[in-house]
Amino acid sequence: MIEEILPPGVAAAEAFGDTAPALLFPAEEAAIARAVAKRRSEFATGRACARAALAKLGLPPVPIVPGPRGAPQWPPGVTGSITHCAGYRACAVARTVDVAAIGIDAEPTRALPSEITQAVAAGAERRWLAEIRPADPDVPWDLLLFCAKEAVYKAWFQLTGRSLGFADMLTGFTTDGGFAARIAGGRHQAEAGQAAALVAGRWLVRDGLAVTAVTVPVTGGGLERGRDDRP
Ligand SMILES: CC(C)(COP(=O)(O)OP(=O)(O)OC[C@H]1O[C@@H](n2cnc3c(N)ncnc32)[C@H](O)[C@@H]1OP(=O)(O)O)[C@@H](O)C(=O)NCCC(=O)NCCS
């Protein structure tokens, strides 16, 4: 499923549950030692997906240990992203010569509580939601907005080592599965060096799941310098 929204050069693996306990490296075991069983399962299946995705790039199994703010630490020359939610786990990876950063996110399809939408959506996004909901009611647009911003957050953190808030980006969606996020503010552009003011991604809703993916190309492509600092 996630592969459908990822570009060439990105390898992915996914699981629709935790069928068997996935083996962990000692450093991963140490990172998850105090976790409850549910957390342990999602962490381990995420690592199994990561190693399956790395294998598709021809890379050997290695520990993927959580680093600062929980971001997975990839081997040299690799970038990637992990997501898990009820009934789904996935990982996408790429070589950094091909892709600068990846962010993926998945959520079970549901109506997002309005207070969460209020926290996630900027004014322009709320106006867009008010138009698109009645026009295209079968798509969980509020949830997709949340899911897209989480994916952008993950890619941005990999790229810069810095966090973003929901208000730090303004997203725009197309009904055929595309979205873009403009990162607001000169500070954020400076953090990314040559990188992103505009990050492009894809979304998919199917079988009770909403998935989003953004990839930041090494040069050009969906990565453009913004015309101004405002969302
Ligand atoms: C980190 C965060 C994005 C994870 O999203 P989530 O929907 O809760 O959970 P997901 O299952 O999709 O993703 C979890 C995985 O993301 C990865 N992750 C965690 N922190 C990360 C970070 N700072 N950067 C990149 N990836 C990160 C990890 O691989 C984690 O799985 P693991 O701990 O098993 O390795 C979210 O919990 C968070 O803290 N967001 C920051 C606050 C926020 O929402 N800001 C606004 C976003 S615009």
GROMACS .gro file of C-alpha atoms and ligand atoms in nm:
model
  279
    1MET     CA    1   0.000   0.000   0.000
    2ILE     CA    2   0.267   0.254   0.104
    3GLU     CA    3   0.474   0.171  -0.205
    4GLU     CA    4   0.196   0.312  -0.422
    5ILE     CA    5   0.263   0.662  -0.290
    6LEU     CA    6   0.644   0.650  -0.291
    7PRO     CA    7   0.867   0.751  -0.583
    8PRO     CA    8   1.128   0.536  -0.755
    9GLY     CA    9   1.443   0.493  -0.549
   10VAL     CA   10   1.248   0.447  -0.225
   11ALA     CA   11   1.206   0.092  -0.091
   12ALA     CA   12   0.927   0.004   0.149
   13ALA     CA   13   0.789  -0.283   0.353
   14GLU     CA   14   0.466  -0.305   0.549
   15ALA     CA   15   0.272  -0.537   0.777
   16PHE     CA   16  -0.095  -0.542   0.870
   17GLY     CA   17  -0.035  -0.659   1.224
   18ASP     CA   18   0.222  -0.829   1.446
   19THR     CA   19   0.209  -1.191   1.334
   20ALA     CA   20   0.526  -1.315   1.507
   21PRO     CA   21   0.764  -1.153   1.755
   22ALA     CA   22   1.025  -0.978   1.542
   23LEU     CA   23   1.388  -1.024   1.649
   24LEU     CA   24   1.567  -0.719   1.781
   25PHE     CA   25   1.934  -0.630   1.807
   26PRO     CA   26   2.068  -0.578   2.163
   27ALA     CA   27   2.076  -0.199   2.121
   28GLU     CA   28   1.713  -0.205   2.010
   29GLU     CA   29   1.621  -0.435   2.301
   30ALA     CA   30   1.782  -0.185   2.537
   31ALA     CA   31   1.586   0.102   2.383
   32ILE     CA   32   1.253  -0.076   2.431
   33ALA     CA   33   1.331  -0.264   2.755
   34ARG     CA   34   1.076  -0.083   2.973
   35ALA     CA   35   0.798  -0.068   2.715
   36VAL     CA   36   0.459  -0.236   2.750
   37ALA     CA   37   0.382  -0.531   2.520
   38LYS     CA   38   0.182  -0.327   2.266
   39ARG     CA   39   0.461  -0.074   2.223
   40ARG     CA   40   0.719  -0.349   2.204
   41SER     CA   41   0.524  -0.523   1.927
   42GLU     CA   42   0.482  -0.214   1.711
   43PHE     CA   43   0.848  -0.118   1.763
   44ALA     CA   44   0.967  -0.469   1.671
   45THR     CA   45   0.745  -0.505   1.365
   46GLY     CA   46   0.856  -0.158   1.256
   47ARG     CA   47   1.217  -0.283   1.276
   48ALA     CA   48   1.125  -0.597   1.081
   49CYS     CA   49   0.973  -0.372   0.811
   50ALA     CA   50   1.286  -0.154   0.820
   51ARG     CA   51   1.514  -0.450   0.765
   52ALA     CA   52   1.293  -0.584   0.486
   53ALA     CA   53   1.300  -0.241   0.319
   54LEU     CA   54   1.678  -0.212   0.361
   55ALA     CA   55   1.715  -0.557   0.203
   56LYS     CA   56   1.530  -0.429  -0.103
   57LEU     CA   57   1.809  -0.170  -0.135
   58GLY     CA   58   2.063  -0.453  -0.107
   59LEU     CA   59   2.161  -0.354   0.247
   60PRO     CA   60   2.222  -0.593   0.539
   61PRO     CA   61   2.016  -0.601   0.861
   62VAL     CA   62   2.139  -0.346   1.115
   63PRO     CA   63   2.002  -0.205   1.441
   64ILE     CA   64   1.773   0.096   1.397
   65VAL     CA   65   1.796   0.264   1.735
   66PRO     CA   66   1.580   0.561   1.836
   67GLY     CA   67   1.785   0.880   1.852
   68PRO     CA   68   1.703   1.237   1.957
   69ARG     CA   69   1.327   1.297   1.995
   70GLY     CA   70   1.266   0.934   1.894
   71ALA     CA   71   1.385   0.969   1.535
   72PRO     CA   72   1.518   0.640   1.397
   73GLN     CA   73   1.894   0.637   1.338
   74TRP     CA   74   1.969   0.504   0.990
   75PRO     CA   75   2.300   0.358   0.876
   76PRO     CA   76   2.536   0.594   0.691
   77GLY     CA   77   2.411   0.678   0.343
   78VAL     CA   78   2.050   0.585   0.422
   79THR     CA   79   1.744   0.783   0.522
   80GLY     CA   80   1.399   0.658   0.605
   81SER     CA   81   1.083   0.672   0.808
   82ILE     CA   82   0.870   0.436   1.016
   83THR     CA   83   0.501   0.450   1.103
   84HIS     CA   84   0.263   0.226   1.294
   85CYS     CA   85  -0.100   0.243   1.390
   86ALA     CA   86  -0.373  -0.009   1.475
   87GLY     CA   87  -0.351  -0.281   1.212
   88TYR     CA   88  -0.062  -0.136   1.017
   89ARG     CA   89   0.317  -0.094   1.034
   90ALA     CA   90   0.544   0.035   0.757
   91CYS     CA   91   0.890   0.160   0.678
   92ALA     CA   92   1.031   0.341   0.375
   93VAL     CA   93   1.404   0.385   0.312
   94ALA     CA   94   1.628   0.527   0.042
   95ARG     CA   95   1.993   0.597  -0.019
   96THR     CA   96   2.081   0.958   0.058
   97VAL     CA   97   2.234   0.996  -0.287
   98ASP     CA   98   1.879   0.955  -0.418
   99VAL     CA   99   1.657   1.110  -0.148
  100ALA     CA  100   1.743   1.364   0.124
  101ALA     CA  101   1.464   1.272   0.365
  102ILE     CA  102   1.145   1.066   0.392
  103GLY     CA  103   0.840   1.098   0.614
  104ILE     CA  104   0.554   0.848   0.625
  105ASP     CA  105   0.248   0.836   0.847
  106ALA     CA  106  -0.055   0.609   0.879
  107GLU     CA  107  -0.378   0.637   1.074
  108PRO     CA  108  -0.692   0.424   1.093
  109THR     CA  109  -0.964   0.602   0.898
  110ARG     CA  110  -1.187   0.792   1.137
  111ALA     CA  111  -1.338   1.131   1.191
  112LEU     CA  112  -1.084   1.355   1.359
  113PRO     CA  113  -1.225   1.516   1.675
  114SER     CA  114  -1.300   1.880   1.597
  115GLU     CA  115  -1.070   2.007   1.872
  116ILE     CA  116  -0.780   1.823   1.710
  117THR     CA  117  -0.870   1.966   1.370
  118GLN     CA  118  -0.872   2.311   1.531
  119ALA     CA  119  -0.520   2.248   1.663
  120VAL     CA  120  -0.389   2.105   1.336
  121ALA     CA  121  -0.546   2.333   1.074
  122ALA     CA  122  -0.445   2.690   1.003
  123GLY     CA  123  -0.708   2.942   0.894
  124ALA     CA  124  -0.663   2.879   0.522
  125GLU     CA  125  -0.676   2.503   0.582
  126ARG     CA  126  -0.997   2.536   0.785
  127ARG     CA  127  -1.157   2.731   0.499
  128TRP     CA  128  -1.046   2.464   0.254
  129LEU     CA  129  -1.181   2.188   0.479
  130ALA     CA  130  -1.517   2.364   0.500
  131GLU     CA  131  -1.535   2.355   0.117
  132ILE     CA  132  -1.395   2.008   0.051
  133ARG     CA  133  -1.588   1.813   0.317
  134PRO     CA  134  -1.932   1.853   0.155
  135ALA     CA  135  -1.787   1.836  -0.198
  136ASP     CA  136  -1.599   1.510  -0.136
  137PRO     CA  137  -1.747   1.356   0.180
  138ASP     CA  138  -1.603   1.006   0.133
  139VAL     CA  139  -1.247   1.120   0.203
  140PRO     CA  140  -1.142   1.189   0.568
  141TRP     CA  141  -0.982   1.523   0.481
  142ASP     CA  142  -0.930   1.636   0.842
  143LEU     CA  143  -0.746   1.312   0.919
  144LEU     CA  144  -0.540   1.340   0.600
  145LEU     CA  145  -0.436   1.691   0.696
  146PHE     CA  146  -0.312   1.559   1.032
  147CYS     CA  147  -0.145   1.260   0.869
  148ALA     CA  148   0.028   1.478   0.610
  149LYS     CA  149   0.167   1.715   0.874
  150GLU     CA  150   0.301   1.423   1.077
  151ALA     CA  151   0.480   1.288   0.768
  152VAL     CA  152   0.628   1.630   0.695
  153TYR     CA  153   0.738   1.659   1.059
  154LYS     CA  154   0.927   1.330   1.034
  155ALA     CA  155   1.102   1.423   0.708
  156TRP     CA  156   1.185   1.770   0.837
  157PHE     CA  157   1.331   1.632   1.159
  158GLN     CA  158   1.551   1.393   0.964
  159LEU     CA  159   1.664   1.680   0.744
  160THR     CA  160   1.728   1.942   1.011
  161GLY     CA  161   1.722   1.780   1.356
  162ARG     CA  162   1.455   2.036   1.445
  163SER     CA  163   1.087   2.005   1.530
  164LEU     CA  164   0.797   2.166   1.350
  165GLY     CA  165   0.458   2.254   1.493
  166PHE     CA  166   0.130   2.221   1.309
  167ALA     CA  167   0.126   2.598   1.257
  168ASP     CA  168   0.470   2.592   1.095
  169MET     CA  169   0.335   2.456   0.769
  170LEU     CA  170   0.049   2.519   0.531
  171THR     CA  171  -0.070   2.225   0.323
  172GLY     CA  172  -0.260   2.201  -0.003
  173PHE     CA  173  -0.420   1.879  -0.131
  174THR     CA  174  -0.532   1.753  -0.469
  175THR     CA  175  -0.821   1.511  -0.492
  176ASP     CA  176  -0.610   1.269  -0.700
  177GLY     CA  177  -0.371   1.186  -0.417
  178GLY     CA  178  -0.119   1.469  -0.404
  179PHE     CA  179  -0.033   1.724  -0.141
  180ALA     CA  180   0.230   1.986  -0.075
  181ALA     CA  181   0.336   2.155   0.247
  182ARG     CA  182   0.492   2.499   0.256
  183ILE     CA  183   0.718   2.532   0.558
  184ALA     CA  184   0.662   2.872   0.713
  185GLY     CA  185   0.927   3.113   0.823
  186GLY     CA  186   1.282   3.210   0.737
  187ARG     CA  187   1.415   3.033   1.047
  188HIS     CA  188   1.290   2.700   0.917
  189GLN     CA  189   1.433   2.756   0.569
  190ALA     CA  190   1.767   2.846   0.724
  191GLU     CA  191   1.760   2.523   0.930
  192ALA     CA  192   1.728   2.322   0.613
  193GLY     CA  193   2.016   2.496   0.435
  194GLN     CA  194   1.947   2.463   0.067
  195ALA     CA  195   1.636   2.273   0.143
  196ALA     CA  196   1.275   2.290   0.163
  197ALA     CA  197   1.024   2.562   0.161
  198LEU     CA  198   0.785   2.336  -0.026
  199VAL     CA  199   0.772   1.960   0.034
  200ALA     CA  200   0.560   1.742  -0.193
  201GLY     CA  201   0.387   1.421  -0.096
  202ARG     CA  202   0.118   1.169  -0.180
  203TRP     CA  203  -0.180   1.035   0.012
  204LEU     CA  204  -0.393   0.722  -0.009
  205VAL     CA  205  -0.707   0.612   0.173
  206ARG     CA  206  -0.800   0.246   0.144
  207ASP     CA  207  -0.925  -0.046   0.353
  208GLY     CA  208  -0.975   0.162   0.665
  209LEU     CA  209  -0.634   0.327   0.654
  210ALA     CA  210  -0.507   0.672   0.561
  211VAL     CA  211  -0.140   0.684   0.461
  212THR     CA  212   0.078   0.977   0.364
  213ALA     CA  213   0.434   1.001   0.237
  214VAL     CA  214   0.669   1.287   0.163
  215THR     CA  215   1.012   1.259   0.009
  216VAL     CA  216   1.259   1.544  -0.011
  217PRO     CA  217   1.470   1.506  -0.323
  218VAL     CA  218   1.842   1.572  -0.309
  219THR     CA  219   1.799   1.847  -0.566
  220GLY     CA  220   1.504   1.997  -0.750
  221GLY     CA  221   1.185   1.797  -0.791
  222GLY     CA  222   0.933   1.867  -0.519
  223LEU     CA  223   1.178   2.086  -0.332
  224GLU     CA  224   1.155   2.454  -0.403
  225ARG     CA  225   1.260   2.763  -0.227
  226GLY     CA  226   0.957   2.964  -0.114
  227ARG     CA  227   0.879   3.305  -0.248
  228ASP     CA  228   0.818   3.441   0.098
  229ASP     CA  229   0.825   3.335   0.460
  230ARG     CA  230   0.454   3.331   0.522
  231PRO     CA  231   0.233   3.026   0.515
  232LIG     C1  232   0.696   1.177   1.621
  232LIG     C2  233   0.551   1.174   1.575
  232LIG     C3  234   0.543   1.252   1.444
  232LIG     C4  235   0.512   1.028   1.553
  232LIG     O1  236   0.388   1.018   1.489
  232LIG     P1  237   0.274   0.921   1.541
  232LIG     O2  238   0.160   0.932   1.444
  232LIG     O3  239   0.248   0.946   1.684
  232LIG     O4  240   0.332   0.774   1.536
  232LIG     P2  241   0.382   0.689   1.412
  232LIG     O5  242   0.361   0.548   1.448
  232LIG     O6  243   0.326   0.733   1.283
  232LIG     O7  244   0.537   0.718   1.409
  232LIG     C5  245   0.620   0.669   1.509
  232LIG     C6  246   0.756   0.654   1.450
  232LIG     O8  247   0.802   0.780   1.404
  232LIG     C7  248   0.943   0.782   1.414
  232LIG     N1  249   0.979   0.904   1.483
  232LIG     C8  250   0.963   0.933   1.614
  232LIG     N2  251   1.011   1.056   1.638
  232LIG     C9  252   1.057   1.104   1.521
  232LIG    C10  253   1.118   1.226   1.483
  232LIG     N3  254   1.144   1.324   1.570
  232LIG     N4  255   1.153   1.242   1.354
  232LIG    C11  256   1.131   1.145   1.265
  232LIG     N5  257   1.073   1.028   1.294
  232LIG    C12  258   1.037   1.008   1.422
  232LIG    C13  259   0.986   0.658   1.493
  232LIG     O9  260   1.040   0.565   1.404
  232LIG    C14  261   0.856   0.610   1.552
  232LIG    O10  262   0.847   0.471   1.563
  232LIG     P3  263   0.943   0.389   1.664
  232LIG    O11  264   0.951   0.468   1.791
  232LIG    O12  265   0.875   0.257   1.680
  232LIG    O13  266   1.075   0.382   1.593
  232LIG    C15  267   0.455   1.236   1.678
  232LIG    O14  268   0.433   1.150   1.783
  232LIG    C16  269   0.509   1.363   1.736
  232LIG    O15  270   0.566   1.364   1.842
  232LIG     N6  271   0.492   1.471   1.668
  232LIG    C17  272   0.549   1.596   1.715
  232LIG    C18  273   0.445   1.688   1.762
  232LIG    C19  274   0.358   1.723   1.651
  232LIG    O16  275   0.263   1.656   1.626
  232LIG     N7  276   0.399   1.831   1.581
  232LIG    C20  277   0.327   1.876   1.471
  232LIG    C21  278   0.356   1.799   1.351
  232LIG     S1  279   0.354   1.910   1.220
   0.00000   0.00000   0.00000
